Coordinates of C-alpha atoms in Angstrom, one line a residue:
L1130 CA -1.4 -25.2 -0.3
L1131 CA -2.7 -21.7 0.4
N1132 CA -6.3 -22.8 -0.1
E1133 CA -5.8 -25.6 2.4
F1134 CA -4.0 -23.3 4.8
V1135 CA -6.9 -20.7 4.9
G1136 CA -9.6 -23.4 4.9
H1137 CA -13.4 -22.7 4.9
G1138 CA -13.6 -23.8 1.3
I1139 CA -12.0 -20.5 0.2
R1140 CA -10.0 -20.4 -3.0
V1141 CA -7.2 -17.9 -2.7
W1142 CA -5.4 -15.9 -5.4
V1143 CA -2.4 -13.7 -4.7
K1144 CA -1.7 -10.6 -6.7
H1145 CA 2.1 -10.3 -6.7
E1146 CA 2.9 -6.6 -6.8
N1147 CA 6.2 -7.4 -5.3
H1148 CA 7.7 -8.3 -8.7
H1149 CA 7.8 -4.8 -10.0
P1150 CA 11.2 -3.1 -10.4
T1151 CA 10.5 -1.3 -7.1
Q1152 CA 8.9 -4.3 -5.5
S1153 CA 5.7 -2.5 -4.8
F1154 CA 2.4 -1.5 -6.4
K1155 CA 3.3 2.2 -5.9
I1156 CA 5.2 2.1 -9.1
R1157 CA 1.8 2.3 -10.8
N1158 CA 1.0 5.5 -8.9
G1159 CA 4.3 7.2 -9.6
L1160 CA 4.2 6.4 -13.4
S1161 CA 0.6 7.6 -13.6
V1162 CA 1.4 11.0 -12.2
M1163 CA 4.8 11.6 -13.7
T1164 CA 3.7 10.7 -17.3
S1165 CA 0.9 13.3 -16.9
L1166 CA 3.3 16.2 -16.1
T1167 CA 3.7 19.0 -18.6
P1168 CA 7.2 19.7 -20.0
E1169 CA 7.4 22.8 -17.7
E1170 CA 6.4 20.7 -14.7
R1171 CA 9.0 18.0 -15.6
A1172 CA 11.7 20.7 -15.8
R1173 CA 10.9 22.0 -12.3
G1174 CA 10.9 18.5 -10.8
A1175 CA 8.6 16.5 -8.5
I1176 CA 8.6 16.0 -4.8
G1177 CA 6.7 13.6 -2.4
A1178 CA 6.6 12.4 1.1
S1179 CA 6.9 8.7 1.7
T1180 CA 7.9 5.9 4.1
G1181 CA 9.5 4.2 1.1
N1182 CA 7.3 2.6 -1.6
H1183 CA 5.7 5.7 -2.9
G1184 CA 9.0 7.4 -3.0
Q1185 CA 10.5 4.6 -4.9
G1186 CA 7.7 4.7 -7.4
V1187 CA 8.1 8.4 -8.0
A1188 CA 11.9 8.1 -8.1
Y1189 CA 11.7 5.3 -10.7
A1190 CA 9.3 7.2 -12.9
G1191 CA 11.6 10.3 -12.6
K1192 CA 14.6 8.3 -13.7
L1193 CA 12.7 6.9 -16.7
L1194 CA 11.5 10.4 -17.8
N1195 CA 14.6 12.4 -16.7
V1196 CA 12.6 14.4 -14.1
P1197 CA 14.4 15.6 -11.0
V1198 CA 12.9 14.1 -7.9
A1199 CA 13.1 14.8 -4.2
I1200 CA 11.6 12.4 -1.6
C1201 CA 11.0 13.3 2.0
V1202 CA 11.1 10.4 4.5
P1203 CA 10.8 10.3 8.3
V1204 CA 13.9 10.3 10.4
G1205 CA 14.7 6.6 11.2
N1206 CA 12.9 5.3 8.1
N1207 CA 13.6 1.8 6.7
P1208 CA 17.3 2.1 5.6
E1209 CA 16.8 -0.4 2.8
K1210 CA 14.0 1.7 1.3
N1211 CA 16.1 4.9 1.7
A1212 CA 19.0 3.3 -0.1
A1213 CA 16.7 2.2 -3.0
I1214 CA 15.4 5.7 -3.4
R1215 CA 18.9 7.2 -3.5
A1216 CA 20.0 4.5 -6.0
M1217 CA 17.3 5.8 -8.4
G1218 CA 18.9 9.2 -8.4
A1219 CA 16.4 11.0 -6.1
D1220 CA 17.4 13.6 -3.5
L1221 CA 16.4 11.9 -0.2
I1222 CA 15.5 14.3 2.6
E1223 CA 15.1 12.9 6.1
T1224 CA 12.7 15.0 8.0
G1225 CA 10.0 14.6 10.6
A1226 CA 9.6 12.2 13.4
N1227 CA 6.7 10.3 11.7
Y1228 CA 4.9 10.3 8.3
E1229 CA 2.5 13.1 9.3
E1230 CA 5.4 15.5 10.2
T1231 CA 7.2 14.5 7.0
V1232 CA 4.2 15.4 4.9
A1233 CA 4.1 18.9 6.5
D1234 CA 7.8 19.4 5.9
C1235 CA 7.5 18.2 2.4
A1236 CA 4.8 20.9 1.6
R1237 CA 7.2 23.6 2.9
I1238 CA 10.1 22.3 0.8
R1239 CA 7.9 22.0 -2.3
A1240 CA 6.9 25.6 -2.0
E1241 CA 10.6 26.7 -1.6
R1242 CA 11.7 24.7 -4.6
G1243 CA 8.7 25.2 -6.9
M1244 CA 8.4 21.5 -7.5
T1245 CA 5.2 19.5 -8.3
L1246 CA 3.8 17.7 -5.3
V1247 CA 3.1 14.0 -5.9
H1248 CA 0.9 13.1 -2.9
S1249 CA 0.7 9.4 -2.1
T1250 CA -3.1 9.6 -1.9
N1251 CA -4.7 12.9 -2.5
D1252 CA -4.3 12.9 -6.3
P1253 CA -6.7 11.5 -8.8
R1254 CA -3.8 10.4 -11.0
V1255 CA -2.5 8.3 -8.1
I1256 CA -5.9 6.6 -7.7
A1257 CA -6.0 5.9 -11.5
G1258 CA -2.6 4.3 -11.3
A1259 CA -3.5 2.1 -8.4
G1260 CA -6.7 1.1 -10.1
T1261 CA -4.8 -0.7 -12.9
M1262 CA -3.9 -3.4 -10.3
T1263 CA -7.5 -4.4 -9.8
L1264 CA -8.2 -4.2 -13.6
E1265 CA -5.5 -6.9 -14.0
I1266 CA -7.1 -9.0 -11.2
I1267 CA -10.5 -9.2 -12.8
E1268 CA -9.1 -9.7 -16.3
Q1269 CA -7.0 -12.6 -15.0
E1270 CA -9.7 -14.1 -12.7
P1271 CA -13.2 -12.8 -13.7
A1272 CA -15.0 -15.1 -11.2
I1273 CA -13.4 -13.5 -8.2
D1274 CA -15.9 -12.7 -5.4
A1275 CA -13.8 -10.5 -3.1
I1276 CA -10.5 -8.6 -2.8
I1277 CA -8.7 -8.0 0.5
I1278 CA -6.5 -4.9 0.4
A1279 CA -4.1 -3.4 3.0
L1280 CA -5.1 0.2 3.6
G1281 CA -2.7 3.0 4.3
G1282 CA -3.8 6.1 2.4
G1283 CA -6.4 4.3 0.4
S1284 CA -5.2 4.5 -3.2
Q1285 CA -5.3 0.7 -3.7
A1286 CA -8.8 0.3 -2.2
V1287 CA -10.3 3.3 -3.9
G1288 CA -8.7 2.4 -7.2
A1289 CA -10.3 -1.1 -6.7
L1290 CA -13.7 0.3 -5.8
T1291 CA -13.6 2.6 -8.9
V1292 CA -12.7 -0.1 -11.3
L1293 CA -15.1 -2.6 -9.8
A1294 CA -18.0 -0.2 -9.9
E1295 CA -17.6 -0.1 -13.7
R1296 CA -16.4 -3.6 -14.5
A1297 CA -17.5 -6.0 -11.8
P1298 CA -19.9 -4.5 -9.2
H1299 CA -20.5 -7.9 -7.6
V1300 CA -16.9 -8.0 -6.3
K1301 CA -16.6 -6.9 -2.7
V1302 CA -13.6 -5.0 -1.3
Y1303 CA -12.4 -5.5 2.3
A1304 CA -9.8 -3.3 3.9
V1305 CA -7.1 -4.3 6.4
G1306 CA -5.3 -1.9 8.7
A1307 CA -2.8 -2.2 11.4
T1308 CA -4.1 -2.1 15.0
G1309 CA -1.0 0.0 15.8
A1310 CA -2.1 2.7 13.2
P1311 CA -5.9 2.9 13.6
A1312 CA -6.5 6.3 12.0
Q1313 CA -8.2 5.0 8.8
Y1314 CA -10.1 2.3 10.6
E1315 CA -11.4 4.6 13.3
S1316 CA -12.3 7.3 10.7
W1317 CA -14.3 4.7 8.7
R1318 CA -16.0 3.4 11.9
Q1319 CA -16.8 6.8 13.3
G1320 CA -17.8 8.4 10.0
K1321 CA -15.4 11.3 10.3
R1322 CA -11.9 12.1 9.2
L1323 CA -9.4 11.8 12.0
S1324 CA -5.8 13.0 12.1
G1325 CA -2.9 13.0 14.4
Q1326 CA -3.6 9.4 15.5
P1327 CA -0.9 7.1 17.0
I1328 CA 1.4 5.1 14.7
D1329 CA 3.1 2.1 16.1
T1330 CA 3.6 -0.6 13.4
F1331 CA 6.4 -2.2 11.4
A1332 CA 4.2 -2.2 8.4
E1333 CA 5.3 1.1 6.9
G1334 CA 2.9 0.9 4.0
I1335 CA -0.1 1.2 6.3
A1336 CA 1.6 3.4 9.0
T1337 CA -0.6 6.4 8.6
G1338 CA -2.0 8.7 11.3
S1339 CA -4.8 10.4 9.3
A1340 CA -7.6 9.7 6.9
Y1341 CA -7.4 11.6 3.6
E1342 CA -9.8 13.9 1.9
L1343 CA -9.8 12.3 -1.6
T1344 CA -10.3 8.7 -0.4
F1345 CA -12.4 9.0 2.8
E1346 CA -15.9 9.2 1.4
A1347 CA -15.2 6.5 -1.2
L1348 CA -14.0 4.1 1.5
R1349 CA -17.0 4.9 3.7
A1350 CA -19.4 4.3 0.8
G1351 CA -17.8 1.4 -0.9
L1352 CA -16.0 -1.0 1.5
A1353 CA -17.8 -4.2 2.4
G1354 CA -15.8 -4.3 5.6
F1355 CA -12.8 -3.0 7.4
I1356 CA -10.7 -4.8 10.1
T1357 CA -7.4 -4.3 11.8
V1358 CA -4.8 -6.9 12.5
S1359 CA -2.0 -7.1 15.1
E1360 CA 1.7 -6.9 14.6
D1361 CA 1.9 -10.6 15.5
A1362 CA -0.7 -11.5 12.9
M1363 CA 1.3 -9.6 10.2
Y1364 CA 4.5 -11.2 11.3
A1365 CA 2.8 -14.6 11.0
G1366 CA 1.6 -13.6 7.6
V1367 CA 5.1 -12.9 6.5
R1368 CA 6.2 -16.3 7.7
D1369 CA 3.3 -18.1 6.1
L1370 CA 3.7 -16.4 2.7
I1371 CA 7.4 -17.1 2.6
R1372 CA 6.7 -20.8 3.4
I1373 CA 3.8 -21.2 1.0
T1374 CA 4.6 -18.9 -1.9
H1375 CA 8.4 -18.5 -1.5
N1376 CA 8.0 -14.7 -1.8
V1377 CA 9.1 -12.3 0.9
P1378 CA 6.3 -9.7 1.7
E1379 CA 6.7 -6.6 3.7
G1380 CA 4.3 -6.0 6.6
A1381 CA 1.6 -4.4 4.5
G1382 CA 2.1 -7.1 1.9
A1383 CA 1.3 -9.7 4.6
A1384 CA -1.7 -7.8 5.9
G1385 CA -4.1 -9.3 3.3
L1386 CA -3.4 -12.9 4.4
A1387 CA -3.7 -11.8 8.1
G1388 CA -7.0 -10.2 7.3
L1389 CA -8.2 -13.2 5.3
H1390 CA -7.7 -15.4 8.4
A1391 CA -10.0 -13.1 10.4
L1392 CA -12.6 -12.8 7.6
A1393 CA -12.5 -16.4 6.6
P1394 CA -15.8 -17.5 8.3
Q1395 CA -17.8 -14.9 6.5
L1396 CA -16.1 -15.6 3.1
A1397 CA -16.5 -19.3 3.3
G1398 CA -16.7 -20.9 -0.1
K1399 CA -15.7 -17.7 -2.0
R1400 CA -13.0 -16.9 -4.5
V1401 CA -10.8 -14.3 -2.8
A1402 CA -7.8 -12.3 -4.0
I1403 CA -5.3 -11.0 -1.5
V1404 CA -2.6 -8.5 -2.6
M1405 CA 1.1 -8.8 -1.8
C1406 CA 1.4 -5.1 -2.3
G1407 CA 5.1 -4.9 -1.6
G1408 CA 8.2 -7.0 -0.8
N1409 CA 10.4 -4.3 0.7
L1410 CA 10.8 -5.9 4.2
S1411 CA 13.7 -4.7 6.3
M1412 CA 16.3 -7.2 7.5
A1413 CA 15.3 -6.2 11.1
S1414 CA 11.7 -7.1 10.5
L1415 CA 12.6 -10.3 8.6
R1416 CA 14.7 -11.4 11.6
R1417 CA 11.9 -10.8 13.9
A1418 CA 9.4 -12.6 11.7
L1419 CA 11.4 -15.8 11.4
P1420 CA 11.9 -18.1 14.4
A1421 CA 15.4 -18.8 15.5
E1422 CA 16.9 -22.0 14.1
R1423 CA 16.9 -24.9 16.6

């Protein structure tokens, strides 16, 4: 059904990262970093800034390894994601009006507490964790031609580029961002890292206002293309994925399908993987995505 829906002779595969214990690929990143900590670092604990999924990944890993964890989230963050982080035993700290402010506050709190910072993007161990997702894709479907990935900080995309350069260099990677959070797209387009850009999207996983040092050059060098999609396109992606796959994606998890619609003419006849990178959709966003019953 998904092949017919997309059309253009494209064969579509969905990588379901929404079936992890935290319903997001970020569990890979959290486990990659936390399992690398020394005994001394584990005793001091770990801290990170997040809009939800990264925080859940770090909190889950901390619970498994008995590492104290603190997670900083923006004020007004997705309440369901906040509850999930708390349920895993992490100290949830609501601070900052948006993710960029939360990151700054997190750095200050980290210094005060002496904890290890687990950055959502600027850590090679995070990239390594994210790369395992693409390794699974090409192991399960070696004939894939392209992967379309929602891009927030860039760990998924750079992890994919790193794995593919070694294992399947013919596979192209396309990034999808939110029109309401254009920092990464504009940085890629202009060839310079931007920060402090506007953020106005329900897709928390790609709601970033800056490009990041560790991922910027790799994205510039490696991406086959980068597009942005509207809020309406992502809401439509949520509806379509629920209807066709019977899975509930969050906004970033629906961005791949929204991006595939825009890229379909140039990917005609190809085998394409899209990533449902998370399923932590808030009830408010779900209500907005689904039309009222008649």
